[in-house]
Coordinates of C-alpha atoms and ligand atoms in Angstrom, one line a residue:
M1 CA 1.6 -18.4 -8.6
G2 CA 0.4 -15.9 -11.1
K3 CA 3.6 -15.5 -13.0
E4 CA 1.9 -15.2 -16.4
Q5 CA 1.2 -11.5 -16.3
S6 CA 3.6 -8.9 -14.8
A7 CA 2.3 -6.2 -12.5
Y8 CA 3.0 -3.5 -15.1
C9 CA 1.1 -5.4 -17.7
I10 CA -1.8 -5.6 -15.4
A11 CA -1.6 -1.9 -14.6
L12 CA -1.5 -1.1 -18.3
E13 CA -4.5 -3.3 -19.0
Q14 CA -6.4 -1.5 -16.2
L15 CA -5.4 1.9 -17.6
E16 CA -6.5 0.9 -21.1
N17 CA -10.0 -0.2 -19.8
A18 CA -10.4 3.1 -17.8
S19 CA -9.2 5.1 -20.8
E20 CA -11.8 3.5 -23.0
R21 CA -14.6 4.0 -20.5
L22 CA -13.6 7.7 -20.2
D23 CA -13.2 8.0 -23.9
L24 CA -9.8 9.6 -23.3
E25 CA -7.9 11.3 -26.0
P26 CA -5.2 8.9 -27.2
G27 CA -2.4 11.3 -26.4
I28 CA -3.5 11.6 -22.7
H29 CA -3.6 7.8 -22.5
D30 CA -0.1 7.7 -24.0
I31 CA 1.2 10.1 -21.4
L32 CA -0.3 8.0 -18.6
K33 CA 1.1 4.7 -19.9
V34 CA 4.7 5.5 -19.0
P35 CA 6.3 7.0 -15.9
K36 CA 7.5 10.6 -16.2
R37 CA 10.8 9.6 -14.8
S38 CA 12.5 6.3 -13.8
L39 CA 15.8 6.4 -12.0
I40 CA 17.9 3.2 -11.7
V41 CA 20.7 3.2 -9.1
S42 CA 23.4 0.8 -8.0
V43 CA 23.6 0.9 -4.2
T44 CA 27.0 -0.1 -3.0
I45 CA 27.7 -0.6 0.7
R46 CA 30.3 -2.2 3.0
M47 CA 28.8 -5.4 4.5
D48 CA 29.5 -6.3 8.1
D49 CA 32.0 -9.0 7.1
G50 CA 34.1 -6.5 5.2
D51 CA 32.9 -7.5 1.7
I52 CA 31.3 -5.1 -0.7
G53 CA 27.6 -5.5 -1.4
V54 CA 26.1 -4.1 -4.7
F55 CA 22.3 -3.8 -4.7
S56 CA 20.0 -2.7 -7.5
G57 CA 17.6 0.1 -6.6
C58 CA 15.2 2.4 -8.4
R59 CA 12.7 5.3 -7.9
V60 CA 9.9 5.5 -10.4
Q61 CA 7.9 8.8 -10.6
H62 CA 4.7 8.2 -12.6
M63 CA 2.7 11.4 -12.8
D64 CA 2.7 14.6 -10.8
A65 CA -0.1 16.6 -12.5
R66 CA -2.1 16.8 -9.2
G67 CA 0.9 17.5 -6.8
P68 CA 4.3 16.2 -5.7
F69 CA 5.1 12.5 -6.3
K70 CA 4.4 10.3 -3.3
G71 CA 5.0 6.6 -2.7
G72 CA 6.6 3.9 -0.6
I73 CA 10.0 2.3 -0.7
R74 CA 10.1 -1.5 -0.8
Y75 CA 13.0 -3.8 0.2
H76 CA 12.5 -7.3 -1.2
P77 CA 14.4 -10.0 -3.1
D78 CA 11.7 -9.9 -5.9
V79 CA 11.7 -6.1 -6.5
T80 CA 12.0 -5.4 -10.2
L81 CA 11.6 -2.1 -12.2
D82 CA 8.5 -3.6 -13.8
E83 CA 6.8 -4.1 -10.4
V84 CA 7.9 -0.7 -9.0
T85 CA 6.5 1.0 -12.2
A86 CA 3.2 -0.7 -11.7
L87 CA 3.1 0.3 -8.0
A88 CA 4.0 3.9 -9.0
M89 CA 1.1 4.0 -11.4
W90 CA -1.3 2.6 -8.8
M91 CA -0.2 5.4 -6.4
T92 CA -1.2 8.0 -9.0
W93 CA -4.7 6.6 -9.2
K94 CA -4.9 6.0 -5.4
C95 CA -4.1 9.7 -4.5
A96 CA -6.7 10.8 -7.0
V97 CA -9.4 8.4 -5.7
V98 CA -9.1 9.8 -2.2
D99 CA -8.6 13.3 -3.7
I100 CA -5.3 14.3 -2.0
P101 CA -2.9 16.6 -3.9
Y102 CA -0.2 14.1 -4.8
G103 CA 1.1 12.2 -7.8
G104 CA 2.3 8.6 -7.8
A105 CA 5.8 7.2 -7.2
K106 CA 7.4 4.1 -5.8
G107 CA 10.9 3.0 -5.0
G108 CA 12.6 -0.3 -4.3
I109 CA 15.8 -2.1 -3.6
T110 CA 16.3 -5.7 -4.6
C111 CA 17.7 -7.2 -1.4
N112 CA 16.8 -9.7 1.3
P113 CA 16.4 -7.5 4.4
K114 CA 15.8 -10.6 6.5
Q115 CA 19.4 -11.7 5.9
M116 CA 20.9 -8.2 6.6
S117 CA 21.9 -6.7 9.9
R118 CA 20.4 -3.4 11.1
T119 CA 23.7 -1.6 10.4
E120 CA 23.8 -3.0 6.9
L121 CA 20.2 -1.8 6.3
E122 CA 21.1 1.6 7.7
R123 CA 24.0 1.9 5.3
L124 CA 21.9 0.6 2.4
T125 CA 19.1 3.2 3.2
R126 CA 21.5 6.1 3.5
R127 CA 23.4 5.3 0.3
Y128 CA 20.2 4.8 -1.6
T129 CA 18.9 8.1 -0.3
S130 CA 22.0 9.9 -1.4
M131 CA 21.6 8.4 -4.9
I132 CA 18.0 9.5 -5.3
Y133 CA 18.6 12.8 -3.4
D134 CA 18.3 15.1 -6.4
F135 CA 14.9 13.7 -7.3
I136 CA 13.2 13.7 -3.9
G137 CA 12.2 16.5 -1.5
P138 CA 9.1 17.9 0.2
Y139 CA 7.8 19.6 -3.0
R140 CA 9.2 17.0 -5.4
D141 CA 8.8 13.4 -4.2
V142 CA 8.0 12.3 -0.7
P143 CA 8.9 8.6 0.1
A144 CA 7.1 6.5 2.7
P145 CA 7.4 2.9 4.1
D146 CA 6.3 -0.2 2.1
V147 CA 7.1 -3.9 2.4
Y148 CA 10.0 -4.5 4.8
T149 CA 10.7 -0.9 5.4
D150 CA 9.4 0.9 8.4
S151 CA 9.5 4.1 10.5
Q152 CA 13.2 3.6 11.3
T153 CA 14.0 3.4 7.6
M154 CA 12.2 6.7 7.1
A155 CA 14.2 8.3 10.0
W156 CA 17.4 7.3 8.3
I157 CA 16.2 8.8 5.0
M158 CA 15.2 12.0 6.8
D159 CA 18.5 12.3 8.5
T160 CA 20.5 11.6 5.4
Y161 CA 18.5 14.1 3.4
G162 CA 18.9 16.7 6.2
Q163 CA 22.6 16.1 6.5
I164 CA 23.2 16.7 2.8
R165 CA 20.9 19.7 2.8
G166 CA 22.5 21.2 5.9
Y167 CA 19.3 21.5 7.9
S168 CA 16.4 19.3 9.1
V169 CA 13.6 18.7 6.6
P170 CA 11.0 16.4 8.3
E171 CA 8.6 17.0 5.5
C172 CA 10.9 15.2 3.0
V173 CA 9.5 11.8 4.1
T174 CA 6.4 10.4 5.9
G175 CA 5.8 7.4 8.1
K176 CA 8.5 8.7 10.5
P177 CA 8.6 7.9 14.2
I178 CA 6.4 10.4 16.2
S179 CA 9.5 11.7 18.0
I180 CA 10.9 13.3 14.8
G181 CA 7.6 14.6 13.2
G182 CA 5.6 11.5 12.5
S183 CA 1.9 11.7 12.7
E184 CA -0.3 10.1 15.3
G185 CA -2.2 7.2 13.7
R186 CA 0.2 6.7 10.7
T187 CA 1.2 3.2 11.7
E188 CA -2.4 1.9 11.8
A189 CA -3.7 4.3 9.0
T190 CA -3.6 1.8 6.1
S191 CA -5.3 -0.9 8.2
L192 CA -7.9 1.5 9.6
G193 CA -8.7 2.5 6.0
V194 CA -9.0 -1.1 5.0
D195 CA -11.3 -1.9 7.9
I196 CA -13.4 1.3 7.3
C197 CA -13.9 0.1 3.7
A198 CA -14.8 -3.4 4.8
R199 CA -17.3 -2.0 7.3
E200 CA -18.9 0.2 4.7
A201 CA -19.1 -2.8 2.3
A202 CA -20.7 -4.9 5.1
K203 CA -23.4 -2.2 5.4
K204 CA -24.1 -2.4 1.6
T205 CA -24.3 -6.2 1.7
N206 CA -26.4 -6.4 5.0
L207 CA -23.6 -8.2 6.8
K208 CA -23.2 -7.5 10.5
L209 CA -19.6 -6.7 11.2
K210 CA -20.0 -7.9 14.8
G211 CA -19.3 -11.6 14.7
A212 CA -18.4 -11.5 11.0
T213 CA -15.5 -13.9 10.2
V214 CA -12.3 -12.5 8.8
A215 CA -9.2 -14.1 7.2
V216 CA -6.0 -12.0 6.8
Q217 CA -3.1 -12.9 4.5
G218 CA 0.2 -11.3 5.6
F219 CA 0.8 -10.3 9.2
G220 CA 3.1 -7.3 8.8
N221 CA 2.2 -3.7 9.4
V222 CA -1.0 -3.7 7.3
G223 CA -2.2 -7.3 8.1
W224 CA -1.6 -7.3 11.8
N225 CA -3.2 -3.9 12.4
A226 CA -6.2 -4.7 10.2
A227 CA -6.7 -7.9 12.2
K228 CA -6.4 -6.0 15.5
I229 CA -8.8 -3.2 14.6
V230 CA -11.5 -5.4 13.1
H231 CA -11.2 -7.7 16.2
D232 CA -11.6 -4.6 18.4
W233 CA -14.8 -3.8 16.4
G234 CA -16.2 -7.2 17.3
A235 CA -15.4 -9.3 14.2
K236 CA -13.9 -12.8 14.6
V237 CA -10.5 -13.2 13.0
I238 CA -10.3 -16.9 12.2
A239 CA -7.2 -17.2 9.9
V240 CA -4.0 -15.3 9.4
S241 CA -0.7 -16.0 7.7
D242 CA 2.8 -14.7 7.0
S243 CA 5.6 -15.8 4.7
M244 CA 6.1 -19.0 6.8
G245 CA 2.5 -20.2 6.5
G246 CA -0.9 -19.7 8.0
I247 CA -3.0 -20.6 11.1
H248 CA -6.7 -21.2 11.5
N249 CA -9.2 -21.4 14.3
P250 CA -12.9 -21.3 13.5
N251 CA -13.7 -20.1 17.0
G252 CA -11.5 -17.0 16.5
L253 CA -7.8 -16.0 17.1
N254 CA -6.7 -13.2 19.4
P255 CA -4.6 -11.0 17.1
Y256 CA -2.8 -9.4 20.0
D257 CA -1.6 -12.8 21.3
V258 CA -0.7 -14.0 17.8
Y259 CA 1.4 -10.8 17.4
E260 CA 3.2 -11.6 20.7
H261 CA 3.8 -15.1 19.4
K262 CA 5.2 -13.7 16.1
L263 CA 7.5 -11.3 18.0
K264 CA 8.9 -14.2 20.1
T265 CA 9.2 -16.8 17.3
G266 CA 9.4 -14.8 14.1
S267 CA 6.1 -16.3 12.6
V268 CA 2.4 -16.7 13.3
V269 CA 2.9 -20.4 12.7
G270 CA 3.0 -22.5 15.9
Y271 CA 0.5 -20.3 17.7
K272 CA -1.4 -22.3 20.4
D273 CA -5.0 -23.4 19.7
S274 CA -4.6 -23.1 16.0
K275 CA -4.3 -25.5 13.1
K276 CA -1.4 -24.9 10.6
I277 CA -2.6 -24.2 7.1
T278 CA -1.0 -23.0 3.9
N279 CA -1.0 -19.5 2.6
E280 CA -3.3 -20.7 -0.2
E281 CA -5.7 -22.1 2.3
V282 CA -5.9 -18.8 4.1
L283 CA -7.2 -17.2 0.9
E284 CA -9.7 -20.1 0.5
T285 CA -10.9 -20.0 4.1
K286 CA -14.7 -20.0 4.5
C287 CA -15.2 -16.5 5.9
D288 CA -17.2 -13.2 5.4
I289 CA -14.3 -10.9 4.8
L290 CA -10.9 -11.6 3.3
I291 CA -8.0 -9.2 3.6
P292 CA -5.1 -9.9 1.4
A293 CA -2.3 -7.9 3.0
A294 CA 1.0 -9.4 1.7
L295 CA 2.1 -9.2 -2.0
E296 CA 0.8 -9.1 -5.6
N297 CA -0.9 -11.8 -7.6
Q298 CA -2.1 -13.8 -4.7
I299 CA -5.7 -14.3 -5.9
N300 CA -5.3 -15.4 -9.5
K301 CA -7.0 -17.7 -12.0
T302 CA -5.8 -20.8 -10.2
N303 CA -7.6 -20.1 -7.0
A304 CA -10.2 -17.3 -7.5
D305 CA -13.1 -19.7 -7.8
K306 CA -12.1 -21.1 -4.4
V307 CA -12.3 -17.8 -2.6
Q308 CA -15.3 -18.0 -0.3
A309 CA -15.4 -14.6 1.3
K310 CA -18.3 -12.3 0.6
I311 CA -16.1 -9.2 0.8
V312 CA -12.5 -8.9 -0.3
A313 CA -10.7 -5.7 1.0
E314 CA -7.3 -5.4 -0.6
G315 CA -4.8 -4.3 2.0
A316 CA -1.9 -5.2 -0.3
N317 CA -1.2 -3.5 -3.7
G318 CA -2.2 -5.7 -6.6
P319 CA -3.1 -8.9 -4.8
T320 CA -5.8 -9.9 -7.4
T321 CA -5.1 -10.4 -11.1
P322 CA -7.6 -9.3 -13.8
D323 CA -8.6 -12.9 -14.4
A324 CA -9.4 -13.4 -10.8
D325 CA -11.3 -10.1 -10.8
A326 CA -13.6 -11.4 -13.4
V327 CA -14.2 -14.6 -11.5
L328 CA -15.0 -12.8 -8.2
C329 CA -17.3 -10.3 -10.0
E330 CA -19.2 -13.2 -11.6
K331 CA -19.6 -14.8 -8.2
G332 CA -21.0 -11.6 -6.7
T333 CA -18.0 -11.0 -4.3
L334 CA -17.8 -7.4 -3.3
L335 CA -14.1 -6.6 -3.9
I336 CA -12.8 -3.3 -2.6
P337 CA -9.8 -2.5 -4.8
D338 CA -6.4 -1.6 -3.4
I339 CA -6.4 2.0 -4.7
L340 CA -9.4 2.6 -2.4
A341 CA -9.0 0.0 0.4
N342 CA -5.4 0.7 1.3
A343 CA -5.5 4.5 0.6
G344 CA -5.7 5.2 4.4
G345 CA -1.9 5.0 4.5
V346 CA -1.1 7.7 2.0
T347 CA -4.0 9.8 3.3
V348 CA -2.4 10.0 6.8
S349 CA 1.0 10.4 5.1
Y350 CA -0.5 13.5 3.5
Y351 CA -1.7 14.7 7.0
E352 CA 1.8 14.1 8.3
W353 CA 3.3 16.2 5.5
V354 CA 0.8 19.0 6.2
Q355 CA 1.6 18.9 9.9
N356 CA 5.3 19.0 9.1
L357 CA 4.9 22.0 6.7
E358 CA 2.9 23.8 9.4
R359 CA 5.2 22.7 12.2
D360 CA 2.1 21.4 14.0
H361 CA 1.1 18.1 15.6
W362 CA -2.5 17.0 15.6
P363 CA -4.1 14.7 18.3
L364 CA -4.9 11.1 17.2
E365 CA -8.7 11.7 17.4
E366 CA -8.3 14.6 14.8
V367 CA -6.2 12.4 12.5
N368 CA -8.6 9.5 12.7
Q369 CA -11.7 11.7 12.2
K370 CA -10.2 13.3 9.1
L371 CA -9.3 9.8 7.8
E372 CA -12.7 8.4 8.5
T373 CA -14.4 11.3 6.6
K374 CA -12.0 10.9 3.7
I375 CA -12.3 7.2 3.3
V376 CA -16.1 7.0 3.7
K377 CA -16.5 9.7 1.1
A378 CA -14.1 7.9 -1.3
F379 CA -15.9 4.6 -0.7
N380 CA -19.2 6.1 -1.5
D381 CA -17.9 7.9 -4.6
V382 CA -16.6 4.6 -5.9
Y383 CA -19.6 2.6 -4.9
N384 CA -22.0 5.1 -6.5
M385 CA -19.9 5.2 -9.7
S386 CA -20.0 1.3 -9.8
K387 CA -23.8 1.5 -9.6
K388 CA -24.0 4.3 -12.2
N389 CA -21.6 2.6 -14.7
K390 CA -22.8 -0.9 -13.9
C391 CA -19.3 -2.1 -13.2
D392 CA -17.3 -3.6 -10.4
M393 CA -15.6 -1.4 -7.7
R394 CA -12.1 -1.8 -9.3
N395 CA -13.3 -0.4 -12.6
A396 CA -15.2 2.3 -10.9
A397 CA -12.2 3.4 -8.8
L398 CA -9.9 3.3 -11.8
T399 CA -12.4 5.4 -13.8
L400 CA -12.6 7.9 -11.0
G401 CA -8.8 8.1 -10.4
V402 CA -7.7 8.1 -14.1
G403 CA -10.4 10.6 -14.9
R404 CA -9.2 13.1 -12.2
V405 CA -5.6 12.8 -13.3
A406 CA -6.5 13.2 -17.0
D407 CA -8.5 16.3 -16.1
A408 CA -5.4 17.8 -14.3
I409 CA -3.1 17.0 -17.3
K410 CA -5.6 18.7 -19.7
T411 CA -6.0 21.7 -17.4
L412 CA -2.3 22.2 -17.0
G413 CA -1.6 21.9 -20.7
L414 CA 1.7 21.0 -22.3
W415 CA 4.9 23.0 -21.8
P416 CA 6.4 24.4 -24.0
Ligands
NAD501 P1 5.3 -5.7 5.9 O1 6.6 -5.9 5.4 O2 5.1 -5.0 7.2 O3 4.5 -7.1 5.9 C1 4.4 -8.0 4.9 C2 3.8 -9.2 5.4 O4 3.6 -10.1 4.3 C3 4.7 -10.0 6.4 O5 4.0 -10.5 7.5 C4 5.3 -11.2 5.6 O6 5.6 -12.3 6.3 C5 4.0 -11.4 4.7 N1 4.3 -12.2 3.5 C6 5.4 -12.0 2.7 N2 5.3 -12.9 1.7 C7 4.2 -13.6 1.9 C8 3.5 -14.7 1.2 N3 4.0 -15.2 0.1 N4 2.4 -15.1 1.8 C9 1.8 -14.6 2.9 N5 2.4 -13.6 3.6 C10 3.6 -13.1 3.1 O7 4.5 -4.9 4.7 P2 3.3 -4.0 4.8 O8 3.7 -2.6 4.9 O9 2.3 -4.6 5.8 O10 2.7 -4.1 3.3 C11 1.9 -5.2 2.9 C12 1.2 -4.8 1.6 O11 0.4 -3.6 1.8 C13 2.1 -4.5 0.4 O12 1.4 -4.9 -0.8 C14 2.2 -3.0 0.5 O13 2.5 -2.4 -0.8 C15 0.7 -2.7 0.9 N6 0.6 -1.3 1.5 C16 1.3 -0.9 2.6 C17 1.0 0.3 3.1 C18 1.7 0.8 4.4 O14 1.3 1.8 4.9 N7 2.6 0.0 5.0 C19 0.2 1.2 2.5 C20 -0.5 0.8 1.3 C21 -0.3 -0.5 0.9

């Protein structure tokens, strides 16, 4: 699906459109087209069977004009430098859209974590950390979890960083377990942000959230928590999926029970009272709100016209291709782009970093209240810009984000 255009090509096309709308000086556009720094590393570890495993990894730092680099680390067989570069660029715009003082980065290792033991993953993480050590740090570049990495991965990064440095530095990474400086609410933050955006979009389209039908692609951290929260708010989750396939029940699924089922069996597939459907069918399910929360390029020119949802809230990064954007816009679908919809994660990561720097720990209510204020403001900023510029929400968000970063670059000037 969607192999025709790489993620970085899509990111460049989006940047070009935003630059034109903003009438950016060509030199500023040239600066933004390429990452400030890309580090490629070969991560070598001893496997459990005694063999040597060699894995390709990278850390891409796109732009830090508004603050230290920030972005997740992904472990997946399909990780490429191209994909990580696109994700780093999207992080730059995302931090600017929600107006937090960070630049964009991303990291990844090409590996299959599902076929690796916990001890192999720990060695992989520690070795990778040691290899990017010189380029990360609390005022330099602050990693976080992404696909198939989690709070335990962040704990190993924090420990490795601290061991090399000689003292504990909790603020070197976010998305940590609460026991070592993680923030309340970080695990659910991305999903809460997605659902807040979907709720605000529902208000704009006169859709009642209570009883609204929801389909979620991907049942990992973002997808499962988004399903759980929107279910708690009274919406009806009728379809979910993971890498093994999807399930559907028009009368509603209980996300908590589906989660238990996945914990026991490894997949949502096979859950009682549900019909097995394909991942494609999840995206095409008749529903009010669709939350793609898996990987890139899932809604593309082959299936965009079959998407029936009124609102699409992008939990994943880059799930919709530009071709598909055009189709959805034409159909009148209200699409909330990734750089706004899933910005709740980096927002609470920022709150975690601030708490760590201040050696403080805020209660959950305070974190969630701050997140709510931030996301609602960003949603309205983007929505109002889309009305003012007569464009879709993606173009509005990109214009807002790229414009803020370009302003910072111009204000800082060039050294020397
Ligand atoms: P995760 O590893 O916890 O979950 C990924 C889920 O996607 C799993 O359920 C997996 O089975 C499923 N999946 C994989 N391939 C699939 C396929 N082909 N079809 C359907 N499902 C498939 O990852 P996550 O942290 O939930 O991240 C999901 C997406 O959200 C990614 O695009 C990530 O970049 C983005 N994101 C995550 C965060 C965060 O805080 N974790 C923040 C912002 C954006």
